[in-house]
Amino acid sequence: MKEIKGTKVFDAGEVEEGAKILQKGGLVSFPTETVYGLGANALDQRAVKGIFKAKGRPNDNPLIVHINDKEDIKPLIKGDLPSIGERLIDEFWPGPLTLVLPKGEGIPDVTTGGLDTIALRMPDHSIALDLIAKSGLPIAAPSANLSGRPSPTLCSHVVEDLSGRVDAIIDGGETGFGLESTVLDLSREVPILLRPGGITYEELRAVIGEVEVDPVVIGKQEKDSNKALSPGMKYRHYAPKAQAILVEGEKDKVIDKIIELLGDKEGKFGVMASQQSVKNYPDGVVVKSMGSRYNLSEVGSNIFKILREFDQLDVDKIFIEGISDQGLGLAIMNRLRKATGYKIIEV
Ligand code: TXA
Ligand code: MG
């Protein structure tokens, strides 16, 4: 165990210590297969309030409750799990799929941002599952970043944002997927995708047929995000310190446009490029590879990390190559559009 600004940093062998802190109403950050979460006992109003305070998170933005056993769903929801939910859980849990269901009794309003629904997920990460099991509690956990910053995919990101603000962080190395879970609302007549993530729209369709998509998921303008059904989707998010601009369109045109924009301006610039196009940009520009444009999991796992790396480099502007929004591309483009505050150029 190390200690940084009063926050304990545990390694994977010290999960038990983290569980004890959760039982006492403390805040513990832990790795999941998507991003690091900041956990507290979902049933303890005071503990959950602490999450909002530590992150600087708006109160109307509800939290996802993490469980490690399907049996734990029952007391958290109202009525029975719909059969569609059973099918999704059989197929995708543990994994990056969050299900929104009518909320059961006894769950504090702070946990669900005052909504009458609750978001549930079973993470696919041994430390997360072990921590939840050892605590014996449902664990409310948003991503472990300061509100508005890119989600953390490394322990050092959590330390950077939250040391001195939370009781403990469990270091589990780099998270796998790197983007947050898919959020699917099952409390309505037709299931509706509220946030794209690790489980794709296409995969959901293959299991349950009809799925609606909240317009905010593909939104390309700030105003689209204000109508979000998932409150978290309306806030500015993932933002690097420098102004970022996303260029969307056909691959070669995107590269040409960014080269043109780089020539226009004076200052220190960064480019987030696919591995295939890194070589296209002029010297003097800081070019970072997001990964192969043919390997979207690789791109997904890198984008938050790269946005944070640019913060260390003090660039004035970041130009980002857009990719296709099929499959995992939908989640990637959703995060990139938000990261730029919807500063998008279409070519
Ligand atoms: O992968 C993830 O989901 C990570 C890890 C830590 O599990 N967690 C995460 O939590 O991304 P957070 O708080 O950063 O995002 C939760 C999203 C927000 O957009 C929130 O508005 C939405 O889920 N949400 C939570 N409860 C909801 C509800 N009852 N109805 C609609 N949206 C809800
Ligand atoms: Mg978040």
Coordinates of C-alpha atoms and ligand atoms in Angstrom, one line a residue:
M1 CA 0.0 0.0 0.0
K2 CA 1.2 3.5 -0.9
E3 CA -0.4 6.7 0.1
I4 CA -0.8 9.8 -2.1
K5 CA -2.3 13.0 -0.6
G6 CA -4.0 10.9 2.0
T7 CA -5.6 8.5 -0.5
K8 CA -4.5 4.8 -0.1
V9 CA -3.3 3.1 -3.3
F10 CA -3.8 -0.6 -3.0
D11 CA -2.6 -3.3 -5.3
A12 CA -4.6 -6.3 -6.6
G13 CA -3.8 -8.3 -3.5
E14 CA -5.4 -5.8 -1.2
V15 CA -9.0 -5.9 -2.4
E16 CA -10.2 -6.9 1.1
E17 CA -9.0 -3.6 2.5
G18 CA -11.0 -1.8 -0.2
A19 CA -14.1 -3.8 0.7
K20 CA -13.8 -2.8 4.4
I21 CA -13.6 0.9 3.4
L22 CA -16.8 0.5 1.3
Q23 CA -18.6 -1.2 4.2
K24 CA -17.7 1.8 6.4
G25 CA -19.3 4.2 3.9
G26 CA -16.0 5.2 2.2
L27 CA -15.1 5.9 -1.4
V28 CA -12.9 3.4 -3.3
S29 CA -11.9 3.6 -7.0
F30 CA -11.5 0.2 -8.8
P31 CA -10.7 -1.0 -12.3
T32 CA -13.4 -2.5 -14.5
E33 CA -13.1 -3.9 -18.0
T34 CA -14.3 -0.5 -19.4
V35 CA -12.8 2.3 -17.3
Y36 CA -11.9 2.9 -13.6
G37 CA -15.0 3.4 -11.4
L38 CA -15.4 5.4 -8.2
G39 CA -17.4 3.1 -5.8
A40 CA -19.6 3.6 -2.7
N41 CA -22.3 1.6 -1.0
A42 CA -25.3 2.3 -3.3
L43 CA -27.7 2.0 -0.4
D44 CA -25.9 4.5 1.8
Q45 CA -27.1 8.0 1.0
R46 CA -24.2 9.8 2.7
A47 CA -21.6 7.6 1.0
V48 CA -23.2 8.2 -2.5
K49 CA -23.3 12.0 -1.8
G50 CA -19.6 11.7 -1.3
I51 CA -19.1 10.4 -4.9
F52 CA -20.9 13.5 -6.3
K53 CA -18.7 15.8 -4.1
A54 CA -15.4 14.1 -5.0
K55 CA -16.1 14.2 -8.7
G56 CA -17.8 17.6 -8.8
R57 CA -20.7 15.8 -10.5
P58 CA -24.1 17.4 -11.1
N59 CA -26.7 15.9 -8.7
D60 CA -29.2 15.0 -11.4
N61 CA -26.8 12.6 -13.1
P62 CA -27.6 9.1 -11.9
L63 CA -25.1 6.4 -11.1
I64 CA -24.7 2.9 -12.3
V65 CA -25.1 0.2 -9.6
H66 CA -22.6 -2.6 -9.9
I67 CA -23.3 -6.2 -8.8
N68 CA -21.5 -9.5 -8.9
D69 CA -24.4 -11.9 -8.9
K70 CA -27.6 -12.1 -11.0
E71 CA -29.5 -12.8 -7.8
D72 CA -28.7 -9.3 -6.6
I73 CA -30.9 -7.8 -9.2
K74 CA -34.2 -8.7 -7.5
P75 CA -34.1 -6.4 -4.5
L76 CA -32.9 -3.5 -6.6
I77 CA -35.7 -3.5 -9.2
K78 CA -39.5 -3.1 -9.1
G79 CA -41.3 -6.2 -10.3
D80 CA -39.7 -9.0 -12.3
L81 CA -36.8 -8.9 -14.7
P82 CA -38.4 -8.8 -18.2
S83 CA -37.5 -11.8 -20.4
I84 CA -35.7 -9.5 -22.7
G85 CA -33.4 -8.6 -19.8
E86 CA -32.8 -12.3 -19.0
R87 CA -31.7 -12.9 -22.6
L88 CA -29.3 -9.9 -22.6
I89 CA -27.8 -10.9 -19.2
D90 CA -27.3 -14.5 -20.4
E91 CA -25.6 -13.2 -23.5
F92 CA -23.5 -10.2 -22.2
W93 CA -23.0 -10.3 -18.4
P94 CA -20.5 -10.0 -16.9
G95 CA -19.6 -7.3 -19.5
P96 CA -20.0 -3.8 -20.7
L97 CA -23.8 -3.6 -20.8
T98 CA -25.8 -1.5 -18.3
L99 CA -29.5 -2.1 -18.1
V100 CA -32.0 0.5 -16.9
L101 CA -35.0 -1.0 -15.1
P102 CA -37.8 0.3 -12.8
K103 CA -36.3 1.0 -9.5
G104 CA -37.0 -1.1 -6.3
E105 CA -37.8 0.3 -2.9
G106 CA -35.1 1.4 -0.5
I107 CA -32.7 2.8 -3.0
P108 CA -31.8 6.4 -2.1
D109 CA -32.8 9.0 -4.6
V110 CA -29.3 10.4 -4.7
T111 CA -28.1 7.1 -6.3
T112 CA -30.6 7.4 -9.2
G113 CA -30.5 11.1 -9.6
G114 CA -34.2 11.3 -8.5
L115 CA -35.3 9.0 -11.3
D116 CA -37.7 6.1 -10.8
T117 CA -35.4 3.8 -12.7
I118 CA -32.1 2.2 -11.7
A119 CA -29.1 1.4 -14.0
L120 CA -27.4 -2.0 -13.3
R121 CA -24.3 -3.7 -14.5
M122 CA -22.0 -6.6 -13.8
P123 CA -18.5 -5.7 -14.7
D124 CA -16.2 -8.3 -16.3
H125 CA -13.1 -7.7 -14.2
S126 CA -11.8 -10.0 -11.5
I127 CA -10.8 -7.1 -9.1
A128 CA -14.2 -5.4 -9.5
L129 CA -16.1 -8.7 -9.0
D130 CA -14.0 -9.6 -6.0
L131 CA -14.4 -6.2 -4.4
I132 CA -18.2 -6.3 -4.8
A133 CA -18.4 -9.8 -3.5
K134 CA -16.1 -9.1 -0.5
S135 CA -18.1 -5.9 0.4
G136 CA -21.4 -7.8 0.1
L137 CA -23.0 -4.6 -1.2
P138 CA -24.4 -3.2 -4.4
I139 CA -21.8 -0.6 -5.5
A140 CA -22.7 2.7 -7.1
A141 CA -19.9 3.7 -9.4
P142 CA -19.5 6.4 -12.0
S143 CA -16.3 6.7 -14.0
A144 CA -13.5 7.8 -11.6
N145 CA -12.6 11.1 -13.3
L146 CA -13.3 14.7 -12.2
S147 CA -16.6 15.6 -13.9
G148 CA -16.0 16.7 -17.5
R149 CA -12.5 15.1 -17.9
P150 CA -11.7 12.0 -20.0
S151 CA -12.6 8.8 -18.2
P152 CA -9.6 7.0 -16.5
T153 CA -8.2 3.9 -18.1
L154 CA -5.0 3.9 -15.9
C155 CA -4.6 4.1 -12.1
S156 CA -2.4 7.2 -12.7
H157 CA -5.4 8.9 -14.3
V158 CA -7.4 8.3 -11.2
V159 CA -4.5 9.5 -9.0
E160 CA -4.3 12.7 -11.1
D161 CA -8.0 13.5 -10.7
L162 CA -9.0 12.1 -7.4
S163 CA -6.1 11.7 -5.0
G164 CA -6.8 13.6 -1.8
R165 CA -10.6 13.4 -2.6
V166 CA -11.3 9.7 -2.1
D167 CA -10.3 7.1 0.5
A168 CA -8.6 4.5 -1.7
I169 CA -7.8 3.5 -5.3
I170 CA -7.1 -0.2 -6.3
D171 CA -4.5 -0.3 -9.0
G172 CA -5.4 -3.0 -11.6
G173 CA -3.2 -1.7 -14.4
E174 CA -4.8 -0.6 -17.7
T175 CA -8.5 -1.3 -18.2
G176 CA -9.4 -3.4 -21.2
F177 CA -12.0 -1.9 -23.3
G178 CA -11.3 1.7 -22.5
L179 CA -14.8 3.2 -23.2
E180 CA -17.7 3.1 -20.8
S181 CA -20.5 0.5 -21.0
T182 CA -23.4 0.5 -23.3
V183 CA -26.5 1.9 -21.5
L184 CA -29.8 0.3 -22.6
D185 CA -33.2 1.4 -21.1
L186 CA -35.5 -1.6 -20.6
S187 CA -38.1 0.4 -18.7
R188 CA -40.0 1.4 -21.8
E189 CA -42.1 -0.4 -24.4
V190 CA -39.2 -0.7 -26.8
P191 CA -35.7 -0.9 -25.5
I192 CA -33.8 2.3 -26.2
L193 CA -30.0 2.7 -26.5
L194 CA -29.0 5.7 -24.3
R195 CA -25.2 5.4 -24.5
P196 CA -23.2 3.4 -27.1
G197 CA -20.4 1.4 -25.6
G198 CA -18.7 -2.0 -25.6
I199 CA -21.7 -4.0 -26.6
T200 CA -22.7 -2.7 -30.0
Y201 CA -26.1 -1.7 -31.4
E202 CA -25.7 -4.5 -33.9
E203 CA -25.0 -7.1 -31.1
L204 CA -28.1 -5.9 -29.2
R205 CA -30.3 -6.2 -32.3
A206 CA -29.0 -9.7 -32.9
V207 CA -30.3 -10.8 -29.5
I208 CA -33.5 -8.8 -28.9
G209 CA -34.5 -7.6 -32.3
E210 CA -36.0 -4.1 -32.1
V211 CA -33.8 -1.4 -30.4
E212 CA -34.5 2.3 -30.6
V213 CA -31.6 4.8 -30.5
D214 CA -31.7 8.0 -28.5
P215 CA -30.9 10.8 -31.0
V216 CA -28.2 12.0 -28.6
V217 CA -26.2 8.8 -29.3
I218 CA -25.4 10.0 -32.9
G219 CA -25.9 13.7 -32.1
K220 CA -23.5 16.1 -33.9
Q221 CA -24.7 19.2 -32.2
E222 CA -24.7 20.5 -28.6
K223 CA -28.5 21.0 -28.8
D224 CA -29.1 17.3 -29.5
S225 CA -27.4 16.4 -26.3
N226 CA -29.7 18.7 -24.2
K227 CA -32.6 16.4 -24.9
A228 CA -30.8 13.3 -23.5
L229 CA -32.9 10.6 -21.8
S230 CA -29.7 9.6 -20.0
P231 CA -28.9 12.7 -18.0
G232 CA -25.2 12.1 -18.2
M233 CA -25.2 12.4 -22.0
K234 CA -26.1 16.1 -21.9
Y235 CA -23.1 17.3 -20.0
R236 CA -19.8 18.4 -21.6
H237 CA -17.5 15.4 -21.2
Y238 CA -14.2 13.9 -21.9
A239 CA -12.8 17.3 -22.7
P240 CA -9.1 17.8 -23.1
K241 CA -7.7 21.2 -22.1
A242 CA -6.9 22.3 -25.6
Q243 CA -9.7 23.0 -28.1
A244 CA -10.3 19.8 -30.1
I245 CA -11.8 19.7 -33.6
L246 CA -13.2 16.5 -35.2
V247 CA -13.0 16.1 -38.9
E248 CA -15.5 13.6 -40.3
G249 CA -15.9 12.2 -43.8
E250 CA -14.2 10.0 -46.3
K251 CA -10.7 9.0 -45.1
D252 CA -8.5 10.8 -47.7
K253 CA -10.6 14.0 -47.5
V254 CA -10.3 14.0 -43.8
I255 CA -6.5 13.8 -43.9
D256 CA -6.4 16.5 -46.6
K257 CA -8.6 18.8 -44.6
I258 CA -6.5 18.4 -41.4
I259 CA -3.3 19.1 -43.4
E260 CA -5.0 22.3 -44.8
L261 CA -6.1 23.4 -41.3
L262 CA -2.6 22.8 -39.9
G263 CA -1.2 25.1 -42.6
D264 CA -3.7 27.8 -41.7
K265 CA -2.7 28.5 -38.2
E266 CA 0.2 29.3 -35.9
G267 CA 0.8 27.5 -32.7
K268 CA 1.5 24.0 -31.3
F269 CA -0.8 21.5 -32.8
G270 CA -1.7 17.9 -32.1
V271 CA -3.4 15.3 -34.4
M272 CA -5.1 12.1 -33.3
A273 CA -4.7 9.9 -36.3
S274 CA -5.2 6.3 -37.3
Q275 CA -2.0 4.3 -37.4
Q276 CA -2.2 4.2 -41.2
S277 CA -2.2 7.9 -41.6
V278 CA 0.4 9.1 -39.0
K279 CA 3.0 9.6 -41.7
N280 CA 0.8 12.0 -43.7
Y281 CA 1.2 14.9 -41.3
P282 CA 4.0 17.6 -41.5
D283 CA 7.0 17.7 -39.1
G284 CA 6.5 19.9 -36.0
V285 CA 3.0 18.6 -35.4
V286 CA 2.5 16.2 -32.4
V287 CA 0.8 13.2 -34.1
K288 CA -0.5 10.4 -31.9
S289 CA -1.8 7.1 -33.2
M290 CA -5.2 6.0 -32.0
G291 CA -4.5 2.5 -33.4
S292 CA -5.4 0.8 -36.6
R293 CA -8.5 2.0 -38.4
Y294 CA -9.2 -1.7 -39.0
N295 CA -9.1 -2.5 -35.2
L296 CA -11.7 -0.5 -33.5
S297 CA -11.2 -2.1 -30.1
E298 CA -7.6 -0.8 -30.2
V299 CA -8.8 2.7 -31.1
G300 CA -11.5 2.6 -28.4
S301 CA -9.0 1.6 -25.7
N302 CA -6.6 4.5 -26.6
I303 CA -8.7 7.6 -27.1
F304 CA -9.2 8.7 -23.4
K305 CA -5.5 8.0 -22.7
I306 CA -4.4 10.1 -25.7
L307 CA -6.7 13.0 -24.8
R308 CA -5.1 13.1 -21.4
E309 CA -1.6 12.8 -22.9
F310 CA -2.3 16.0 -25.0
D311 CA -3.0 17.8 -21.7
Q312 CA 0.6 17.1 -20.6
L313 CA 1.9 18.4 -23.9
D314 CA 0.3 21.8 -23.9
V315 CA -0.8 21.9 -27.4
D316 CA -3.1 24.8 -28.5
K317 CA -5.4 22.7 -30.8
I318 CA -6.0 19.1 -31.5
F319 CA -7.4 17.8 -34.8
I320 CA -9.0 14.4 -34.7
E321 CA -9.6 12.1 -37.6
G322 CA -13.1 10.8 -37.6
I323 CA -13.8 7.1 -38.4
S324 CA -16.9 5.2 -39.5
D325 CA -19.7 4.9 -36.9
Q326 CA -20.5 1.3 -37.5
G327 CA -20.0 -1.3 -34.7
L328 CA -17.7 0.0 -32.0
G329 CA -17.2 3.1 -34.2
L330 CA -20.6 4.4 -32.8
A331 CA -19.3 4.5 -29.2
I332 CA -15.9 5.9 -30.3
M333 CA -17.4 8.7 -32.5
N334 CA -20.0 9.5 -29.7
R335 CA -17.1 10.1 -27.2
L336 CA -15.0 12.1 -29.8
R337 CA -17.9 14.3 -30.7
K338 CA -18.5 15.1 -27.1
A339 CA -14.8 15.6 -26.4
T340 CA -14.7 18.4 -29.0
G341 CA -17.9 20.0 -27.6
Y342 CA -19.4 19.2 -31.0
K343 CA -16.8 21.2 -32.9
I344 CA -17.1 19.1 -36.0
I345 CA -16.1 19.7 -39.6
E346 CA -17.7 17.5 -42.2
V347 CA -15.9 17.0 -45.5
Ligands
TXA1 O1 -18.5 1.4 -18.0 C1 -19.1 2.1 -17.2 O2 -20.4 2.2 -17.3 C2 -18.4 2.8 -16.1 C3 -17.8 1.8 -15.1 C4 -17.2 2.4 -13.9 O3 -18.8 0.8 -14.8 N1 -19.3 3.7 -15.4 C5 -19.8 4.9 -15.9 O4 -20.6 5.6 -15.1 O5 -19.5 5.2 -17.1 P1 -20.9 7.1 -15.4 O6 -21.6 7.6 -14.2 O7 -19.7 7.8 -15.9 O8 -22.0 7.0 -16.5 C6 -23.3 6.5 -16.3 C7 -24.2 6.9 -17.4 C8 -24.6 8.3 -17.3 O9 -24.7 8.8 -18.7 C9 -26.0 8.3 -16.6 O10 -26.8 9.4 -16.9 C10 -26.6 7.0 -17.1 O11 -25.5 6.1 -17.1 N2 -27.6 6.5 -16.2 C11 -27.4 6.0 -14.9 N3 -28.6 5.7 -14.4 C12 -29.5 6.0 -15.3 C13 -31.0 5.8 -15.3 N4 -31.6 5.4 -14.3 N5 -31.6 6.2 -16.5 C14 -30.9 6.7 -17.5 N6 -29.6 6.8 -17.6 C15 -28.9 6.5 -16.5
MG2 MG -18.5 9.3 -16.6

